[in-house]
Coordinates of C-alpha atoms in Angstrom, one line a residue:
X5 CA -51.5 -82.9 28.3
X6 CA -52.2 -86.5 26.8
X7 CA -52.6 -88.0 23.4
X8 CA -56.3 -87.6 23.4
X9 CA -56.3 -84.0 24.2
X10 CA -53.5 -83.1 21.8
X11 CA -55.2 -84.8 19.2
X12 CA -58.5 -82.7 19.7
X13 CA -56.5 -79.6 19.6
X14 CA -54.8 -80.5 16.4
X15 CA -58.3 -81.4 14.9
X16 CA -59.7 -78.2 15.9
X17 CA -56.7 -76.1 14.6
X18 CA -57.0 -78.1 11.3
X19 CA -60.7 -77.1 11.1
X20 CA -62.0 -80.8 11.6
X21 CA -63.7 -79.8 14.7
X22 CA -65.4 -76.3 15.7
X23 CA -63.6 -74.0 18.2
X24 CA -64.9 -73.2 21.5
X25 CA -65.0 -69.5 20.4
X26 CA -64.3 -67.5 17.2
X27 CA -63.8 -63.8 17.1
X28 CA -64.7 -62.7 13.7
X29 CA -64.3 -59.2 11.9
X30 CA -61.3 -58.1 13.6
X31 CA -57.9 -56.6 12.6
X32 CA -55.2 -58.7 14.1
X33 CA -52.0 -57.0 15.2
X34 CA -48.7 -58.9 15.0
X35 CA -45.8 -56.7 16.6
X36 CA -43.2 -59.4 15.4
X37 CA -43.8 -59.2 11.7
X38 CA -45.3 -55.6 12.3
X39 CA -48.5 -56.3 10.3
X40 CA -52.2 -55.9 10.8
X41 CA -54.4 -58.6 9.0
X42 CA -58.1 -58.8 8.8
X43 CA -59.3 -62.2 9.9
X44 CA -60.9 -64.4 12.5
X45 CA -59.4 -65.9 15.7
X46 CA -60.1 -69.4 16.7
X47 CA -59.9 -70.3 20.4
X48 CA -60.0 -73.8 22.0
X49 CA -59.5 -74.8 25.7
X50 CA -58.2 -71.3 26.5
X51 CA -55.6 -71.4 23.5
X52 CA -55.4 -69.6 20.1
X53 CA -55.6 -72.5 17.6
X54 CA -55.5 -70.4 14.6
X55 CA -56.1 -67.4 12.7
X56 CA -58.5 -67.9 9.7
X57 CA -62.0 -69.1 8.7
X58 CA -63.1 -71.3 11.7
X59 CA -66.3 -72.4 12.9
X60 CA -67.1 -72.0 16.5
X61 CA -69.7 -72.9 19.3
X62 CA -69.7 -69.3 20.2
X63 CA -69.0 -66.3 17.8
X64 CA -68.2 -62.9 18.8
X65 CA -68.2 -59.9 16.4
X66 CA -65.1 -57.9 16.7
X67 CA -66.8 -55.0 15.1
X68 CA -63.6 -54.2 13.2
X69 CA -61.4 -53.6 16.4
X70 CA -57.7 -54.1 16.5
X71 CA -57.0 -57.5 18.2
X72 CA -53.9 -57.3 20.4
X73 CA -52.5 -59.8 22.9
X74 CA -53.3 -59.0 26.4
X75 CA -51.4 -56.3 28.1
X76 CA -48.8 -57.2 30.7
X77 CA -47.6 -55.0 33.4
X78 CA -44.0 -55.9 33.9
X79 CA -43.5 -54.5 37.5
X80 CA -46.2 -53.5 39.9
X81 CA -46.9 -53.1 43.5
X82 CA -50.5 -53.9 43.7
X83 CA -50.7 -52.5 47.2
X84 CA -49.9 -49.0 45.9
X85 CA -53.5 -49.0 44.4
X86 CA -54.7 -49.4 48.0
X87 CA -56.7 -52.4 46.6
X88 CA -56.7 -56.1 47.0
X89 CA -55.7 -58.2 44.0
X90 CA -59.5 -58.9 43.6
X91 CA -60.4 -55.1 43.4
X92 CA -57.3 -54.4 41.3
X93 CA -58.3 -57.0 38.8
X94 CA -61.8 -55.5 38.4
X95 CA -60.0 -52.0 37.8
X96 CA -57.3 -52.9 35.2
X97 CA -58.7 -56.0 33.3
X98 CA -61.4 -53.7 31.5
X99 CA -58.5 -51.7 30.2
X100 CA -56.7 -54.6 28.6
X101 CA -54.3 -55.6 31.2
X102 CA -54.5 -59.5 31.5
X103 CA -51.3 -60.3 33.4
X104 CA -49.1 -58.4 36.0
X105 CA -45.7 -59.1 37.4
X106 CA -46.3 -58.3 41.3
X107 CA -43.8 -57.6 43.8
X108 CA -45.8 -57.7 47.1
X109 CA -43.0 -56.1 49.2
X110 CA -45.4 -53.4 50.5
X111 CA -47.5 -56.0 52.5
X112 CA -44.5 -58.1 53.3
X113 CA -42.9 -55.3 55.0
X114 CA -45.8 -55.2 57.2
X115 CA -46.7 -58.8 57.7
X116 CA -44.0 -60.9 56.2
X117 CA -45.2 -64.4 54.9
X118 CA -48.7 -63.9 56.0
X119 CA -48.8 -60.7 53.7
X120 CA -47.5 -62.9 50.7
X121 CA -49.9 -65.6 51.3
X122 CA -52.8 -63.1 51.4
X123 CA -51.7 -61.6 48.1
X124 CA -51.6 -65.0 46.6
X125 CA -54.9 -66.2 48.0
X126 CA -56.6 -62.9 47.0
X127 CA -55.1 -63.2 43.4
X128 CA -56.9 -66.6 43.0
X129 CA -60.2 -64.9 42.9
X130 CA -59.8 -62.7 39.9
X131 CA -59.3 -63.7 36.2
X132 CA -56.2 -61.4 36.0
X133 CA -53.1 -63.4 35.9
X134 CA -50.8 -62.2 38.9
X135 CA -47.3 -63.7 38.9
X136 CA -45.3 -63.0 41.9
X137 CA -41.7 -62.0 42.6
X138 CA -40.4 -62.9 46.1
X139 CA -39.6 -59.5 47.7
X140 CA -35.7 -59.3 48.0
X141 CA -35.5 -56.4 50.5
X142 CA -37.7 -56.8 53.5
X143 CA -36.7 -54.3 55.0
X144 CA -35.3 -52.4 52.1
X145 CA -32.1 -51.7 53.9
X146 CA -30.7 -52.5 57.4
X147 CA -31.4 -48.7 58.4
X148 CA -35.2 -49.4 58.5
X149 CA -37.7 -50.7 60.9
X150 CA -40.3 -53.0 59.2
X151 CA -42.9 -55.1 60.6
X152 CA -41.2 -58.4 59.3
X153 CA -38.0 -59.6 57.8
X154 CA -37.5 -62.0 54.9
X155 CA -34.1 -63.4 55.3
X156 CA -32.0 -65.6 52.8
X157 CA -33.3 -68.7 54.4
X158 CA -36.8 -67.6 54.1
X159 CA -36.3 -66.8 50.5
X160 CA -34.5 -70.0 49.7
X161 CA -37.7 -71.7 51.2
X162 CA -40.2 -69.9 49.1
X163 CA -38.6 -69.1 45.8
X164 CA -39.3 -72.5 44.2
X165 CA -43.0 -72.2 44.6
X166 CA -44.6 -72.3 41.0
X167 CA -46.3 -69.0 41.3
X168 CA -43.1 -67.0 42.2
X169 CA -41.2 -66.2 39.2
X170 CA -38.1 -65.0 40.8
X171 CA -36.5 -62.6 43.2
X172 CA -37.9 -59.1 43.5
X173 CA -36.1 -55.8 43.0
X174 CA -32.9 -56.0 44.5
X175 CA -32.9 -52.4 45.9
X176 CA -29.8 -53.1 48.1
X177 CA -27.5 -52.4 45.0
X178 CA -24.7 -51.2 47.4
X179 CA -25.2 -54.7 49.1
X180 CA -24.7 -56.2 46.0
X181 CA -21.7 -54.4 44.7
X182 CA -20.1 -54.7 48.1
X183 CA -20.7 -58.6 48.1
X184 CA -22.7 -58.5 51.2
X185 CA -23.0 -62.2 52.2
X186 CA -26.7 -62.1 53.0
X187 CA -27.5 -60.3 49.7
X188 CA -25.6 -62.8 47.7
X189 CA -27.5 -65.7 49.3
X190 CA -30.7 -64.4 48.1
X191 CA -29.3 -63.8 44.9
X192 CA -27.8 -67.4 44.6
X193 CA -31.1 -68.8 45.6
X194 CA -32.6 -67.3 42.4
X195 CA -30.0 -68.4 40.2
X196 CA -29.8 -71.9 41.4
X197 CA -33.4 -72.3 40.6
X198 CA -33.1 -70.4 37.2
X199 CA -35.4 -67.6 38.5
X200 CA -35.5 -64.1 37.1
X201 CA -33.9 -61.3 39.3
X202 CA -35.4 -57.9 39.2
X203 CA -33.2 -54.7 39.7
X204 CA -33.4 -51.4 41.3
X205 CA -30.4 -49.5 40.4
X206 CA -31.1 -45.6 40.1
X207 CA -28.1 -43.7 39.0
X208 CA -25.8 -46.7 38.9
X209 CA -23.2 -46.4 36.0
X210 CA -19.8 -47.7 34.9
X211 CA -18.3 -50.4 36.8
X212 CA -20.8 -50.2 39.6
X213 CA -23.5 -51.1 36.9
X214 CA -21.4 -53.7 35.5
X215 CA -21.0 -55.4 39.0
X216 CA -24.6 -55.0 39.6
X217 CA -25.4 -56.6 36.2
X218 CA -23.0 -59.7 36.5
X219 CA -24.7 -60.7 39.8
X220 CA -27.6 -61.8 37.9
X221 CA -29.8 -58.8 37.9
X222 CA -31.8 -58.9 34.6
X223 CA -34.2 -55.7 34.8
X224 CA -34.4 -52.3 35.9
X225 CA -37.4 -50.1 36.3
X226 CA -35.7 -47.1 38.0
X227 CA -34.1 -45.2 35.0
X228 CA -34.9 -41.5 35.2
X229 CA -32.8 -40.6 32.2
X230 CA -32.6 -41.6 28.5
X231 CA -28.8 -42.3 29.2
X232 CA -29.6 -44.7 32.0
X233 CA -31.7 -46.6 29.7
X234 CA -29.0 -46.8 27.2
X235 CA -26.4 -48.0 29.7
X236 CA -28.6 -50.8 30.9
X237 CA -29.6 -51.6 27.2
X238 CA -25.9 -51.9 26.3
X239 CA -25.4 -54.4 29.1
X240 CA -28.1 -56.8 28.0
X241 CA -30.7 -55.8 30.7
X242 CA -34.3 -55.3 30.3
X243 CA -35.5 -51.8 30.9
X244 CA -39.0 -51.6 32.3
X245 CA -40.2 -48.3 31.2
X246 CA -42.4 -46.7 34.0
X247 CA -45.5 -44.5 34.0
X248 CA -46.8 -44.1 37.6
X249 CA -48.6 -41.8 39.7
X250 CA -45.5 -40.1 41.3
X251 CA -42.8 -41.3 38.8
X252 CA -43.8 -40.2 35.4
X253 CA -40.7 -41.1 33.5
X254 CA -42.0 -42.7 30.2
X255 CA -42.1 -40.0 27.8
X256 CA -38.7 -38.7 28.7
X257 CA -37.1 -42.1 28.6
X258 CA -38.7 -43.1 25.1
X259 CA -35.9 -40.7 23.6
X260 CA -33.7 -43.7 24.0
X261 CA -35.8 -46.2 22.5
X262 CA -35.8 -47.1 18.7
X263 CA -36.8 -49.9 16.5
X264 CA -33.3 -51.9 17.2
X265 CA -33.5 -51.8 21.0
X266 CA -37.2 -51.7 21.9
X267 CA -37.5 -55.5 22.1
X268 CA -35.5 -55.2 25.2
X269 CA -37.9 -52.7 26.8
X270 CA -41.2 -53.4 28.4
X271 CA -44.1 -51.3 30.3
X272 CA -44.8 -51.1 33.8
X273 CA -46.7 -48.9 36.3
X274 CA -44.7 -49.8 39.4
X275 CA -47.0 -47.6 41.7
X276 CA -50.2 -46.2 40.5
X277 CA -53.2 -44.8 42.7
X278 CA -56.7 -46.0 41.5
X279 CA -58.0 -42.7 40.6
X280 CA -54.9 -42.1 38.4
X281 CA -55.7 -45.5 36.6
X282 CA -59.4 -44.6 36.2
X283 CA -58.7 -41.2 34.9
X284 CA -56.0 -42.0 32.4
X285 CA -55.6 -45.7 32.3
X286 CA -53.2 -48.5 33.1
X287 CA -50.6 -50.2 30.7
X288 CA -53.0 -48.9 27.7
X289 CA -52.0 -45.5 28.9
X290 CA -48.3 -46.2 28.6
X291 CA -49.2 -47.3 24.9
X292 CA -51.1 -44.1 24.3
X293 CA -47.9 -42.2 25.3
X294 CA -45.5 -44.1 23.4
X295 CA -47.5 -43.6 20.2
X296 CA -48.0 -40.0 20.9
X297 CA -44.2 -39.7 21.3
X298 CA -43.4 -41.3 18.0
X299 CA -42.7 -44.7 18.9
X300 CA -43.6 -47.2 16.0
X301 CA -46.9 -48.6 17.2
X302 CA -45.9 -52.3 16.6
X303 CA -42.8 -51.6 18.9
X304 CA -44.9 -50.0 21.6
X305 CA -47.3 -53.0 21.6
X306 CA -44.4 -55.4 21.7
X307 CA -43.3 -53.5 24.7
X308 CA -46.4 -54.1 26.6
X309 CA -46.9 -57.8 25.4
X310 CA -44.3 -60.2 24.1
X311 CA -41.3 -58.4 25.4
X312 CA -42.5 -58.6 29.0
X313 CA -43.7 -62.3 28.4
X314 CA -40.0 -63.3 27.2
X315 CA -38.3 -61.4 29.8
X316 CA -40.2 -63.2 32.7
X317 CA -40.4 -66.6 30.7
X318 CA -44.2 -66.6 30.5
X319 CA -44.8 -69.4 28.4
X320 CA -47.2 -69.2 25.2
X321 CA -48.1 -65.7 26.2
X322 CA -47.7 -62.3 24.5
X323 CA -48.8 -62.9 20.9
X324 CA -52.0 -63.6 18.9
X325 CA -50.8 -66.8 17.2
X326 CA -51.5 -70.5 17.2
X327 CA -50.4 -72.1 20.5
X328 CA -50.6 -69.0 22.4
X329 CA -52.8 -68.3 25.5
X330 CA -56.2 -66.6 24.3
X331 CA -55.5 -63.4 26.3
X332 CA -56.8 -61.0 23.8
X333 CA -58.0 -57.3 23.8
X334 CA -60.0 -55.5 21.1
X335 CA -59.1 -52.0 20.9
X336 CA -61.2 -49.4 19.1
X337 CA -58.1 -48.0 17.5
X338 CA -54.2 -47.8 17.9
X339 CA -54.2 -44.3 19.2
X340 CA -56.2 -43.9 22.3
X341 CA -56.2 -47.5 23.2
X342 CA -59.7 -48.0 24.5
X343 CA -60.6 -51.6 25.1
X344 CA -63.9 -52.7 23.4
X345 CA -63.6 -56.2 24.8
X346 CA -61.1 -58.4 26.9
X347 CA -60.7 -62.0 27.0
X348 CA -58.6 -64.1 29.4
X349 CA -58.0 -67.9 28.6
X350 CA -60.5 -67.5 25.8
X351 CA -63.3 -66.2 28.3
X352 CA -64.9 -62.7 28.0
X353 CA -63.9 -60.8 31.2
X354 CA -64.7 -57.2 30.1
X355 CA -66.9 -55.1 27.8
X356 CA -67.0 -51.5 27.2
X357 CA -64.9 -50.6 30.2
X358 CA -66.9 -52.9 32.5
X359 CA -65.7 -56.2 34.4
X360 CA -67.9 -59.0 33.4
X361 CA -66.9 -60.9 36.7
X362 CA -68.0 -60.5 40.4
X363 CA -65.8 -58.8 42.9
X364 CA -65.5 -60.6 46.2
X365 CA -63.1 -58.9 48.6
X366 CA -62.0 -61.2 51.5
X367 CA -60.0 -59.9 54.4
X368 CA -57.6 -62.1 56.5
X369 CA -57.3 -61.2 60.1
X370 CA -53.6 -61.9 59.8
X371 CA -53.1 -58.8 58.0
X372 CA -55.3 -56.3 60.0
X373 CA -54.8 -54.4 63.1
X374 CA -51.1 -53.5 62.2
X375 CA -50.9 -49.9 63.9
X376 CA -48.8 -50.2 67.3
X377 CA -47.1 -47.1 68.3
X378 CA -45.7 -45.6 71.5
X379 CA -47.8 -42.7 72.6
X380 CA -46.7 -39.5 70.9
X381 CA -46.8 -36.2 72.7
X382 CA -46.4 -32.6 71.4
X383 CA -42.9 -32.5 73.0
X384 CA -41.9 -35.5 70.6
X385 CA -42.5 -33.2 67.8
X386 CA -40.0 -30.4 68.7
X387 CA -37.0 -30.2 66.4
X388 CA -34.0 -29.0 68.4
X389 CA -31.3 -27.2 66.3
X390 CA -27.8 -25.8 67.3
X391 CA -27.3 -24.3 64.0
X392 CA -29.8 -22.4 61.6
X393 CA -27.9 -23.9 58.3
X394 CA -29.5 -27.2 57.9
X395 CA -30.3 -30.1 55.5
X396 CA -33.6 -30.0 53.8
X397 CA -35.3 -32.6 51.6
X398 CA -36.3 -30.7 48.4
X399 CA -39.0 -32.2 46.3
X400 CA -38.4 -32.8 42.5
X401 CA -41.6 -32.3 40.2
X402 CA -43.2 -35.7 39.4
X403 CA -40.1 -37.7 40.6
X404 CA -39.4 -40.1 43.5
X405 CA -35.8 -38.5 43.6
X406 CA -35.3 -35.8 46.1
X407 CA -32.7 -32.9 46.3
X408 CA -30.4 -32.2 49.3
X409 CA -31.0 -28.5 50.0
X410 CA -28.9 -26.4 52.1
X411 CA -31.1 -24.0 53.8
X412 CA -31.1 -21.3 56.7
X413 CA -34.2 -21.7 59.1
X414 CA -35.6 -19.9 61.9
X415 CA -34.9 -21.1 65.3
X416 CA -36.8 -20.1 68.4
X417 CA -35.8 -21.2 71.9
X418 CA -33.4 -24.0 70.4
X419 CA -35.8 -25.4 67.9
X420 CA -36.9 -25.2 64.4
X421 CA -39.9 -23.0 64.0
X422 CA -42.0 -22.6 60.6
X423 CA -41.5 -19.5 58.9
X424 CA -44.4 -17.9 56.9
X425 CA -41.9 -16.6 54.4
X426 CA -40.3 -19.9 53.6
X427 CA -42.0 -23.2 52.3
X428 CA -40.0 -25.5 54.6
X429 CA -42.2 -27.6 56.9
X430 CA -41.9 -30.5 59.5
X431 CA -41.8 -34.2 58.4
X432 CA -42.0 -37.1 60.9
X433 CA -41.5 -40.9 60.4
X434 CA -43.0 -42.8 63.4
X435 CA -42.3 -46.6 63.8
X436 CA -45.6 -48.1 63.9
X437 CA -45.0 -52.0 64.0
X438 CA -43.5 -52.7 67.5
X439 CA -44.1 -49.5 69.5
X440 CA -40.5 -48.8 69.8
X441 CA -41.0 -45.0 70.1
X442 CA -38.5 -44.2 67.4
X443 CA -39.2 -40.9 65.4
X444 CA -37.3 -39.7 62.7
X445 CA -37.5 -35.9 62.1
X446 CA -36.8 -33.9 58.9
X447 CA -37.6 -30.7 57.0
X448 CA -39.1 -30.7 53.6
X449 CA -39.3 -28.0 51.0
X450 CA -41.8 -27.7 47.9
X451 CA -44.4 -29.7 49.6
X452 CA -46.4 -26.3 50.3
X453 CA -48.7 -27.6 53.1
X454 CA -50.3 -24.8 55.1
X455 CA -52.6 -24.6 58.1
X456 CA -52.7 -28.3 58.5
X457 CA -51.1 -31.8 58.3
X458 CA -51.3 -34.8 56.2
X459 CA -50.6 -38.3 57.4
X460 CA -50.4 -41.9 56.2
X461 CA -49.4 -45.3 57.0
X462 CA -48.4 -45.8 53.6
X463 CA -44.6 -45.0 53.7
X464 CA -42.3 -47.0 51.5
X465 CA -41.0 -49.6 52.0
X466 CA -41.6 -50.1 55.7
X467 CA -44.8 -48.5 56.2
X468 CA -44.3 -46.6 59.2
X469 CA -46.3 -43.6 59.9
X470 CA -45.3 -40.5 58.0
X471 CA -46.8 -37.0 58.5
X472 CA -46.1 -33.5 57.2
X473 CA -47.5 -30.4 58.6
X474 CA -46.8 -26.7 59.5
X475 CA -48.0 -26.7 63.1
X476 CA -47.5 -29.4 66.0
X477 CA -51.2 -29.5 66.9
X478 CA -52.4 -30.7 63.4
X479 CA -49.4 -33.1 63.1
X480 CA -50.4 -34.7 66.5
X481 CA -54.1 -35.1 65.5
X482 CA -53.1 -36.8 62.4
X483 CA -51.0 -39.3 64.2
X484 CA -53.8 -40.2 66.5
X485 CA -56.3 -40.3 63.8
X486 CA -54.1 -42.9 61.9
X487 CA -53.7 -45.0 65.2
X488 CA -57.4 -45.0 65.9
X489 CA -58.4 -45.8 62.1
X490 CA -56.0 -48.7 62.2
X491 CA -54.1 -47.3 59.3
X492 CA -55.0 -45.0 56.4
X493 CA -54.7 -41.6 55.0
X494 CA -55.8 -38.5 56.7
X495 CA -56.1 -34.9 56.4
X496 CA -56.2 -32.4 59.2
X497 CA -56.9 -28.6 59.2
X498 CA -57.1 -26.1 62.1
X499 CA -57.1 -29.0 64.8
X500 CA -60.0 -30.7 63.0
X501 CA -59.7 -34.1 61.0
X502 CA -61.3 -33.2 57.5
X503 CA -61.3 -36.7 56.2
X504 CA -59.8 -40.1 56.5
X505 CA -59.6 -43.1 54.0
X506 CA -59.2 -46.2 56.2
X507 CA -56.7 -48.9 55.2
X508 CA -57.4 -51.7 57.5
X509 CA -55.3 -54.3 55.5
X510 CA -51.9 -53.8 56.7
X511 CA -52.3 -50.0 57.0
X512 CA -51.8 -50.0 53.3
X513 CA -55.1 -51.4 51.5
X514 CA -58.7 -50.9 51.6
X515 CA -61.5 -53.5 51.9
X516 CA -63.5 -51.2 49.5
X517 CA -63.7 -51.6 45.5
X518 CA -61.3 -49.5 43.5
X519 CA -63.9 -47.0 42.5
X520 CA -64.9 -46.3 46.0
X521 CA -61.4 -45.8 47.0
X522 CA -60.7 -43.6 43.8
X523 CA -63.7 -41.4 44.5
X524 CA -62.5 -40.8 48.1
X525 CA -59.1 -40.3 47.1
X526 CA -59.9 -37.7 44.3
X527 CA -62.0 -35.8 47.0
X528 CA -59.0 -35.8 49.3
X529 CA -56.4 -34.9 46.8
X530 CA -58.7 -31.8 45.8
X531 CA -58.9 -31.0 49.6
X532 CA -55.2 -31.3 50.0
X533 CA -54.4 -28.9 46.8
X534 CA -57.2 -26.4 47.6
X535 CA -57.6 -26.3 51.6
X536 CA -54.1 -27.3 52.6
X537 CA -52.3 -25.6 49.8
X538 CA -50.1 -28.6 48.8
X539 CA -48.3 -27.8 45.6
X540 CA -49.8 -29.0 42.5
X541 CA -46.4 -30.1 41.4
X542 CA -46.6 -33.2 43.5
X543 CA -49.1 -36.0 44.4
X544 CA -50.0 -35.0 48.0
X545 CA -50.0 -38.6 49.1
X546 CA -47.9 -40.5 46.7
X547 CA -45.0 -38.1 47.1
X548 CA -45.1 -38.2 50.9
X549 CA -45.3 -42.0 51.0
X550 CA -41.9 -42.3 49.3
X551 CA -39.9 -39.8 51.3
X552 CA -39.1 -42.8 53.9
X553 CA -37.6 -45.0 51.2
X554 CA -33.6 -44.7 51.7
X555 CA -32.8 -46.4 48.5
X556 CA -33.9 -43.7 46.1
X557 CA -31.7 -40.5 46.1
X558 CA -30.9 -38.2 47.4
X559 CA -32.2 -37.3 51.0
X560 CA -34.9 -39.4 52.8
X561 CA -36.0 -40.0 56.6
X562 CA -36.5 -43.1 58.4
X563 CA -37.7 -43.7 62.0
X564 CA -34.0 -43.6 62.8
X565 CA -33.3 -40.4 61.2
X566 CA -32.2 -38.3 58.4
X567 CA -30.6 -40.5 55.6
X568 CA -28.2 -39.5 52.8
X569 CA -28.8 -42.1 50.1
X570 CA -25.7 -41.0 48.1
X571 CA -23.5 -41.5 51.2
X572 CA -25.6 -44.5 52.3
X573 CA -25.6 -43.3 55.8
X574 CA -27.2 -41.2 58.5
X575 CA -26.3 -37.5 58.6
X576 CA -27.3 -34.7 61.0
X577 CA -29.9 -32.1 60.1
X578 CA -27.4 -29.3 60.9
X579 CA -25.0 -28.6 58.0
X580 CA -21.4 -29.2 58.9
X581 CA -18.7 -26.5 57.7

């Protein structure tokens, strides 16, 4: 900024010079004063210079739409869309999302700093404003086998970069509470540079939650009950209300939100597949749910805009007011939140659901060829058991949490055998970064798969191969297909590969556009439910991908074995008396 430029801005705001853009005939929504006013918006040099009767070099008819500040996703793993940031921008910007707070811990678990650089470089090629949190837990815990490690020294080196807002979700809450030295080094790096620290504290309460909060953690997106929301709000935290593909928590959590506490709430998607976004929407879908559930529309809009901006210290962002960035969405109504037009920095970037900017996907060799496994044979897929009473991973409907179940199973020649009478199937996690040969084995209930196998190289957060099925032939075929494809998602039935979505970027992202990925995913999901009998209570792929994450309760599996999250330790499959 200089005096000459500032003088020009003031002159335009004062009506002495024409604005670059004027959006006329719109209803301007102010979530702070909780008013809607008819008028025009003047834009100059990417900023809103005023609301009123302005002359402009360009004039856009708002057609009576509701003008709202650009929507902000306060916590997202872009990689979960299986798209690059460029392709992701083309998908969500037309829905009204103009900014996302991205935690790239998926690609960083596979490729470390090279993965982070890929995401940053890719984000420069989309108008979507992508802000980054440096992943705090790569790997998520010491009990995992990731492709890379981001230790405290590396975080200290990176966290000061301008595009990095802070430290990503601190999943190792146990490490925080027990004052693990390495964990605290990461946190102090963020504190000393006045950076935000994101949380991840499912089921924390009481003094444990107090200890977690005073470490510097500001946010939490892992609430699954209204009481958890209240507990965090009482402690001065921001609660990021999540509506993802596997974790659909929003409607339930809104019970805890009222006009008094809503300013400490923001909206997020966390992990959402492209077909889900196309069918239902992005943050505009969160708004639709909130209003449907009876939340004050102004409070809902604040949660999707200014609240997130204030939480993450996004300067001049989140309101339609003089001096704020001209990130503007024109919604047809405040019920369905269908975007008519979207502007970023005062430039039109989407109209009638279509992006107005080109998609150029570029793939860096540093993030490809990521599947490296020791050969797996059918004998590796046997699950030896000495007792027939075992621990089983029970799936919970539309939740990332699992239930530790005690079940009696069939044993043949000393090994588990799938019984047609019980919905208990095999689950394996195979280390795929360094060909160590590690294979974690578990049993899963309520997945429903029959006469086949489903495998993927998306397995949060270390992204090893995870595969489930009811017979060894199909499980082995799925593993080999994923190796040959260089990563992806595959469906196998009766010894034959039905279909595979190739994910060459780190084994977690496609080089196709979001709509092509979505079309294929929709077809594969339909096949999984109809031909492989996967339960309609779960997402066949998203649910599977979270069963290897040992920081979300209660029972998970890594390449090292079965992990009890509540005990925070490995446990045998056989149930001890």
